[in-house]
Short mmCIF file of C-alpha atoms in Angstrom, two decimals:
data_model
loop_
_atom_site.label_atom_id
_atom_site.label_comp_id
_atom_site.label_asym_id
_atom_site.label_seq_id
_atom_site.Cartn_x
_atom_site.Cartn_y
_atom_site.Cartn_z
CA MET A 1 0.00 0.00 0.00
CA ASP A 2 1.09 3.57 -0.71
CA ASN A 3 0.20 5.10 2.65
CA LEU A 4 2.88 7.73 2.07
CA ARG A 5 1.23 8.85 -1.20
CA ILE A 6 4.50 8.46 -3.08
CA ASP A 7 2.63 7.72 -6.31
CA SER A 8 0.20 10.60 -5.80
CA HIS A 9 0.53 14.07 -4.26
CA LYS A 10 0.10 15.77 -0.88
CA LEU A 11 -1.02 19.24 -1.85
CA ILE A 12 -4.51 18.31 -0.65
CA TYR A 13 -3.14 18.66 2.90
CA HIS A 14 -2.25 22.32 2.34
CA VAL A 15 -5.70 23.77 1.70
CA PRO A 16 -5.02 27.31 3.04
CA ARG A 17 -2.00 27.69 0.72
CA VAL A 18 -3.95 26.39 -2.26
CA CYS A 19 -6.89 28.69 -1.49
CA ALA A 20 -4.56 31.70 -1.31
CA TRP A 21 -3.06 30.70 -4.66
CA LEU A 22 -6.50 30.35 -6.25
CA GLN A 23 -7.33 33.85 -5.03
CA GLY A 24 -4.25 35.21 -6.77
CA LYS A 25 -2.36 35.97 -3.57
CA ARG A 26 1.42 35.71 -3.35
CA THR A 27 2.44 32.30 -2.02
CA TYR A 28 5.80 30.83 -1.11
CA PRO A 29 6.81 27.25 -1.85
CA ILE A 30 5.88 24.41 0.48
CA TYR A 31 8.73 22.19 -0.69
CA ILE A 32 12.30 22.93 -1.80
CA GLU A 33 14.86 20.50 -3.16
CA ILE A 34 18.46 21.47 -2.41
CA GLY A 35 21.63 20.13 -3.96
CA LEU A 36 24.34 20.10 -1.30
CA TYR A 37 27.14 18.87 -3.55
CA GLY A 38 27.54 18.63 -7.32
CA GLY A 39 30.08 15.82 -7.41
CA CYS A 40 29.28 12.15 -6.96
CA ASN A 41 31.10 8.92 -6.17
CA HIS A 42 28.85 7.04 -8.65
CA ARG A 43 28.18 7.37 -12.38
CA CYS A 44 24.68 5.95 -12.68
CA ILE A 45 23.66 5.07 -16.22
CA PHE A 46 20.32 6.81 -15.61
CA CYS A 47 21.68 9.97 -13.90
CA ALA A 48 19.47 12.96 -14.66
CA PHE A 49 22.26 15.46 -13.98
CA ASP A 50 25.06 13.87 -16.00
CA TYR A 51 25.09 16.92 -18.28
CA LEU A 52 26.51 18.98 -15.38
CA ALA A 53 29.64 16.77 -15.59
CA TYR A 54 29.67 16.13 -11.81
CA ALA A 55 31.37 19.46 -11.09
CA PRO A 56 32.38 19.51 -7.40
CA GLN A 57 30.28 22.58 -6.57
CA MET A 58 29.57 22.80 -2.85
CA GLN A 59 26.76 24.65 -1.11
CA ASP A 60 28.06 27.54 1.00
CA GLU A 61 27.08 26.56 4.55
CA ARG A 62 26.70 30.11 5.85
CA CYS A 63 24.53 31.25 2.93
CA LEU A 64 22.44 28.10 3.10
CA LYS A 65 21.71 28.38 6.81
CA LYS A 66 20.67 32.01 6.34
CA PHE A 67 18.39 30.92 3.49
CA ILE A 68 16.87 28.08 5.56
CA ALA A 69 16.10 30.41 8.45
CA GLU A 70 14.35 32.86 6.11
CA ALA A 71 12.55 30.07 4.25
CA ALA A 72 11.08 28.81 7.53
CA GLY A 73 9.69 32.26 8.21
CA ARG A 74 8.17 32.39 4.73
CA GLY A 75 6.20 29.19 5.18
CA VAL A 76 8.45 26.57 3.60
CA LYS A 77 7.47 23.24 5.17
CA SER A 78 9.99 20.74 3.79
CA ILE A 79 13.46 20.49 2.28
CA LEU A 80 14.81 17.46 0.43
CA TYR A 81 18.59 17.17 0.28
CA SER A 82 19.28 15.40 -2.98
CA GLY A 83 20.08 17.35 -6.08
CA GLU A 84 22.90 17.11 -8.58
CA GLY A 85 25.32 14.80 -6.75
CA GLU A 86 25.71 12.78 -3.55
CA PRO A 87 24.63 15.11 -0.70
CA LEU A 88 26.66 13.32 1.98
CA LEU A 89 29.86 14.37 0.23
CA HIS A 90 29.25 17.83 1.70
CA PRO A 91 31.39 17.97 4.87
CA ALA A 92 28.67 19.83 6.81
CA ALA A 93 25.72 17.72 5.63
CA CYS A 94 24.86 16.49 9.14
CA GLU A 95 25.01 20.00 10.62
CA ILE A 96 22.86 21.44 7.82
CA ILE A 97 20.21 18.75 8.30
CA ALA A 98 20.18 19.42 12.07
CA PHE A 99 19.87 23.17 11.43
CA THR A 100 16.93 22.55 9.10
CA ARG A 101 15.08 20.59 11.76
CA LYS A 102 15.84 23.22 14.40
CA ALA A 103 14.46 25.93 12.08
CA GLY A 104 11.13 24.09 12.03
CA ILE A 105 11.35 22.64 8.53
CA ASP A 106 10.92 18.92 7.83
CA ALA A 107 14.13 17.52 6.33
CA ALA A 108 14.64 14.48 4.09
CA LEU A 109 17.62 12.89 2.38
CA VAL A 110 18.17 10.86 -0.78
CA THR A 111 21.57 9.15 -0.91
CA ASN A 112 23.29 6.27 -2.67
CA GLY A 113 23.99 4.93 0.81
CA VAL A 114 27.77 4.48 0.63
CA PHE A 115 28.49 7.35 3.02
CA PHE A 116 25.42 6.78 5.18
CA THR A 117 27.61 5.15 7.81
CA PRO A 118 26.44 4.31 11.35
CA GLN A 119 28.13 7.50 12.56
CA THR A 120 26.26 9.58 9.99
CA ALA A 121 22.99 7.76 10.67
CA LEU A 122 23.33 8.41 14.39
CA ARG A 123 23.74 12.13 13.71
CA THR A 124 21.05 12.53 11.07
CA LEU A 125 18.19 10.08 11.71
CA LYS A 126 16.92 12.09 14.67
CA ASN A 127 16.59 15.14 12.42
CA LEU A 128 15.14 13.50 9.30
CA ALA A 129 11.48 12.86 8.48
CA TRP A 130 12.66 10.23 6.02
CA VAL A 131 15.71 8.94 4.21
CA LYS A 132 15.69 7.03 0.95
CA VAL A 133 18.60 5.04 -0.44
CA SER A 134 18.86 4.73 -4.22
CA LEU A 135 20.03 1.13 -4.56
CA ASP A 136 18.46 -0.06 -7.83
CA ALA A 137 19.77 -3.62 -7.63
CA ALA A 138 19.72 -6.85 -5.63
CA THR A 139 23.27 -7.98 -6.40
CA ALA A 140 26.70 -6.39 -6.38
CA GLY A 141 27.23 -7.04 -10.09
CA THR A 142 24.05 -5.34 -11.24
CA HIS A 143 24.59 -2.50 -8.78
CA ALA A 144 28.08 -1.89 -10.14
CA LEU A 145 26.73 -1.89 -13.70
CA VAL A 146 23.75 0.38 -13.05
CA HIS A 147 25.52 2.77 -10.65
CA GLY A 148 28.80 2.89 -12.54
CA THR A 149 30.84 1.96 -9.49
CA LYS A 150 32.89 -0.82 -7.96
CA PRO A 151 31.10 -3.98 -6.69
CA GLY A 152 32.14 -3.32 -3.09
CA ASP A 153 29.83 -0.31 -2.83
CA PHE A 154 26.75 -2.54 -2.85
CA GLY A 155 27.82 -4.31 0.33
CA LYS A 156 28.59 -0.98 1.99
CA ALA A 157 25.15 0.40 1.15
CA ILE A 158 23.38 -2.75 2.38
CA ALA A 159 25.35 -2.74 5.64
CA ASN A 160 24.59 0.96 6.15
CA ILE A 161 20.85 0.42 5.62
CA LYS A 162 20.88 -2.40 8.17
CA ASP A 163 22.74 -0.23 10.68
CA ALA A 164 20.39 2.70 10.07
CA VAL A 165 17.38 0.48 10.83
CA ARG A 166 19.09 -0.81 13.98
CA ILE A 167 19.96 2.70 15.19
CA ARG A 168 16.50 4.04 14.38
CA ASN A 169 14.82 1.21 16.27
CA LYS A 170 17.21 1.32 19.23
CA HIS A 171 16.65 5.04 19.80
CA LYS A 172 12.95 4.88 18.88
CA LEU A 173 13.27 7.56 16.23
CA ALA A 174 10.44 8.55 13.89
CA CYS A 175 12.47 8.62 10.67
CA THR A 176 11.07 6.48 7.84
CA ILE A 177 13.71 4.43 6.00
CA GLY A 178 12.99 3.61 2.37
CA VAL A 179 14.93 2.14 -0.54
CA GLN A 180 14.44 2.97 -4.21
CA PHE A 181 14.64 0.85 -7.35
CA LEU A 182 14.55 2.67 -10.69
CA LEU A 183 13.13 0.13 -13.12
CA ILE A 184 15.21 -0.23 -16.31
CA PRO A 185 16.00 -3.22 -18.56
CA ALA A 186 19.41 -3.74 -16.90
CA ASN A 187 17.86 -4.49 -13.49
CA ARG A 188 14.30 -5.63 -14.26
CA HIS A 189 15.18 -9.25 -13.44
CA GLU A 190 16.17 -8.29 -9.87
CA ALA A 191 13.13 -6.23 -8.86
CA VAL A 192 11.44 -8.97 -6.83
CA SER A 193 14.61 -10.17 -5.12
CA PHE A 194 15.44 -6.54 -4.34
CA ALA A 195 12.12 -5.99 -2.56
CA ARG A 196 12.44 -9.28 -0.71
CA ARG A 197 15.91 -8.35 0.52
CA MET A 198 14.78 -4.89 1.65
CA ARG A 199 12.03 -6.54 3.67
CA GLU A 200 14.55 -8.87 5.28
CA ILE A 201 16.88 -6.07 6.38
CA GLY A 202 14.05 -4.06 7.96
CA ALA A 203 13.41 -1.15 5.58
CA ASP A 204 9.98 0.43 5.92
CA TYR A 205 9.28 0.38 2.20
CA ALA A 206 10.73 -0.31 -1.22
CA VAL A 207 9.61 1.90 -4.08
CA ILE A 208 9.71 0.71 -7.69
CA LYS A 209 9.59 3.69 -10.02
CA PRO A 210 9.89 4.14 -13.79
CA TYR A 211 12.78 5.78 -15.57
CA CYS A 212 11.89 8.95 -17.41
CA GLN A 213 14.21 11.13 -19.43
CA HIS A 214 15.38 14.47 -18.00
CA PRO A 215 15.02 17.09 -20.76
CA THR A 216 18.73 17.96 -20.64
CA SER A 217 20.32 14.63 -19.68
CA THR A 218 22.62 12.97 -22.20
CA HIS A 219 21.37 9.54 -21.11
CA ALA A 220 18.57 8.15 -23.26
CA LEU A 221 17.67 4.71 -21.97
CA LYS A 222 14.97 2.66 -23.62
CA ALA A 223 12.99 1.54 -20.60
CA SER A 224 9.52 0.67 -21.85
CA PHE A 225 7.79 -2.47 -20.60
CA ASP A 226 4.62 -4.11 -21.85
CA SER A 227 1.45 -3.93 -19.75
CA ALA A 228 1.23 -7.66 -19.10
CA SER A 229 4.81 -7.79 -17.85
CA LEU A 230 4.26 -4.83 -15.52
CA ALA A 231 1.00 -6.28 -14.17
CA GLN A 232 2.72 -9.55 -13.32
CA LEU A 233 5.66 -7.73 -11.75
CA GLU A 234 3.33 -5.61 -9.63
CA LYS A 235 1.49 -8.72 -8.43
CA GLU A 236 4.72 -10.43 -7.39
CA LEU A 237 6.07 -7.34 -5.67
CA CYS A 238 2.94 -6.38 -3.76
CA ALA A 239 2.65 -9.95 -2.44
CA LEU A 240 5.80 -9.21 -0.44
CA GLY A 241 4.12 -6.51 1.63
CA THR A 242 3.56 -7.03 5.35
CA ARG A 243 2.24 -4.97 8.24
CA ARG A 244 5.72 -3.50 8.72
CA PHE A 245 6.94 -3.39 5.12
CA SER A 246 5.28 -2.06 1.99
CA VAL A 247 6.14 -2.16 -1.68
CA VAL A 248 5.20 1.00 -3.54
CA PHE A 249 4.85 0.07 -7.19
CA ARG A 250 4.43 3.39 -8.99
CA ARG A 251 1.72 2.25 -11.35
CA ASN A 252 0.30 5.73 -11.91
CA ALA A 253 3.68 7.08 -12.95
CA MET A 254 4.20 4.17 -15.33
CA LEU A 255 0.78 4.54 -16.93
CA LYS A 256 1.36 8.26 -17.51
CA MET A 257 4.45 7.45 -19.55
CA ARG A 258 2.13 6.42 -22.38
CA GLY A 259 -0.19 9.41 -22.39
CA THR A 260 -0.19 13.18 -22.83
CA LYS A 261 -0.42 15.71 -20.03
CA PRO A 262 -3.98 16.96 -19.41
CA TYR A 263 -2.71 20.42 -18.40
CA ARG A 264 -1.12 23.12 -20.55
CA ARG A 265 1.13 24.85 -18.03
CA CYS A 266 2.96 24.03 -14.80
CA PHE A 267 1.08 25.53 -11.86
CA GLY A 268 3.12 23.44 -9.43
CA LEU A 269 6.07 25.83 -9.76
CA ASP A 270 4.34 28.16 -7.29
CA PHE A 271 4.61 25.50 -4.60
CA ALA A 272 8.14 24.15 -5.10
CA ALA A 273 11.67 25.22 -6.07
CA HIS A 274 15.18 23.87 -6.54
CA VAL A 275 18.42 25.32 -5.16
CA SER A 276 21.55 24.05 -6.91
CA ALA A 277 24.85 23.29 -5.20
CA GLU A 278 26.20 26.67 -6.33
CA GLY A 279 23.28 28.47 -4.70
CA GLU A 280 21.27 29.24 -7.84
CA VAL A 281 17.50 29.08 -7.40
CA TYR A 282 15.57 27.43 -10.23
CA PRO A 283 11.82 26.90 -10.75
CA CYS A 284 12.44 23.13 -10.72
CA ASN A 285 15.16 20.57 -11.38
CA ALA A 286 14.34 20.45 -15.11
CA PHE A 287 16.20 23.76 -15.50
CA VAL A 288 19.23 23.22 -13.26
CA GLY A 289 22.37 24.50 -14.96
CA ARG A 290 20.48 26.61 -17.48
CA LYS A 291 21.37 30.04 -16.16
CA ASP A 292 18.73 31.76 -18.30
CA PHE A 293 16.14 30.05 -16.07
CA ALA A 294 17.84 30.88 -12.74
CA ILE A 295 15.82 33.36 -10.67
CA GLY A 296 18.54 34.37 -8.21
CA ASN A 297 21.30 33.13 -5.93
CA ILE A 298 20.91 32.63 -2.18
CA CYS A 299 24.41 34.01 -1.54
CA LYS A 300 23.64 37.23 -3.40
CA ASP A 301 20.10 38.04 -2.33
CA THR A 302 17.38 37.24 0.18
CA PHE A 303 14.79 34.58 -0.49
CA ALA A 304 12.03 37.20 -0.42
CA ARG A 305 13.67 39.35 -3.09
CA ILE A 306 14.38 36.28 -5.20
CA TRP A 307 10.86 34.85 -4.95
CA GLU A 308 9.04 38.18 -5.31
CA GLY A 309 11.49 39.77 -7.74
CA ALA A 310 11.10 40.84 -11.36
CA LEU A 311 13.48 38.15 -12.61
CA ARG A 312 11.29 35.33 -11.28
CA ARG A 313 8.21 36.93 -12.84
CA THR A 314 10.02 37.14 -16.17
CA VAL A 315 11.21 33.54 -16.03
CA MET A 316 7.76 32.28 -14.98
CA ARG A 317 6.11 34.13 -17.86
CA ARG A 318 8.60 32.59 -20.27
CA ILE A 319 7.92 29.10 -18.91
CA GLY A 320 4.18 29.71 -19.03
CA HIS A 321 4.12 30.96 -22.62
CA ALA A 322 7.16 29.57 -24.41
CA TRP A 323 8.03 26.31 -22.65
CA GLU A 324 6.32 23.28 -24.16
CA ILE A 325 4.92 21.25 -21.28
CA GLU A 326 5.45 18.02 -23.22
CA ARG A 327 9.21 18.63 -23.01
CA CYS A 328 9.04 18.01 -19.26
CA ARG A 329 9.63 14.58 -17.78
CA ASP A 330 6.72 12.20 -18.24
CA ALA A 331 6.53 11.41 -14.54
CA CYS A 332 7.97 14.52 -12.95
CA ARG A 333 7.53 15.30 -9.26
CA LEU A 334 4.96 18.03 -9.98
CA ASP A 335 2.81 16.09 -12.45
CA GLU A 336 0.14 14.93 -10.00
CA ILE A 337 0.05 18.39 -8.42
CA ASN A 338 -0.45 19.95 -11.84
CA ARG A 339 -3.35 17.63 -12.63
CA TYR A 340 -4.99 18.61 -9.36
CA LEU A 341 -4.42 22.35 -9.78
CA TRP A 342 -5.52 22.34 -13.42
CA ASP A 343 -8.82 20.76 -12.40
CA LEU A 344 -9.28 23.40 -9.71
CA LYS A 345 -8.66 26.16 -12.25
CA HIS A 346 -10.75 24.49 -14.96
CA PRO A 347 -13.64 22.64 -13.31
CA GLY A 348 -15.86 20.52 -15.52
CA LYS A 349 -19.64 20.46 -15.62
CA HIS A 350 -21.84 19.40 -12.71
CA VAL A 351 -19.17 19.83 -10.04
CA ASN A 352 -21.82 20.74 -7.46
CA PHE A 353 -23.21 17.21 -7.59
CA ILE A 354 -20.72 15.89 -5.09
#
């Protein structure tokens, strides 16, 4: 079961913010994704940010903390530390996560797991709402192939997940621990054994998600699967669920890969943003690295001036009128939100017959 609504959206829980937006009032984002570090110890064959060439850009800790404090005051509710590279390569990652929690913002982390050591887990789990490890394999060989790394990294990641579960349980922490599997032809045969192994080591959930092309990425994997194959895979995977472990098979995301978007512009950009490792603020991760879409830099200006400034208005108008929505990723993070907001803006007939 998808109790965490991973294959849906959570904007329905932020009614006051949505109402203000519908009334044309200025609203700040609920969610921000932040890249702590541009470099990475892996070279995944599906990496969305490969076009940035893994430049070792590093978030300025002082600027970032100032930004986080202001963001909390402006109504930002959550920050995901993920972004262009491996976030735990930032030397102050643990301190930044702790600062985020102290500021009153929910913090989350996506990592390849190699540097999520017991020491790091002990420092971060108490400050994280959730952590998700991108593993994408059930064996060292497939992991090395898919992640572009040495076989030994698989064992390190598995051991670190086990230790994180042990530490979380020992200290009775609330952090949810999940593991991700991006479904592509190179690992399809290991999806079921992956989920079974994640259940055995005590993860809270395993999510199986489809690969979709980033508009700027140089990777172009052919990752289509026939309906019958996916239906059988979903049946096998969901049978592994228990009271303490769930498999989230992202069926909705996979189905949308075959259709067109029912909305003509991205309304979700008013509720989310992306901050790159060099401090540039972008409307979303589809534009990271394209400086003509950057709306400001957190080391050069305040969040309020960036979000309310003329440059953001200009960029948003350009996205709204010149950006073809079909160029976006088929299953992007804002897709479900956009479907919801488009319906609110363009209600059909008979909506009063509830």
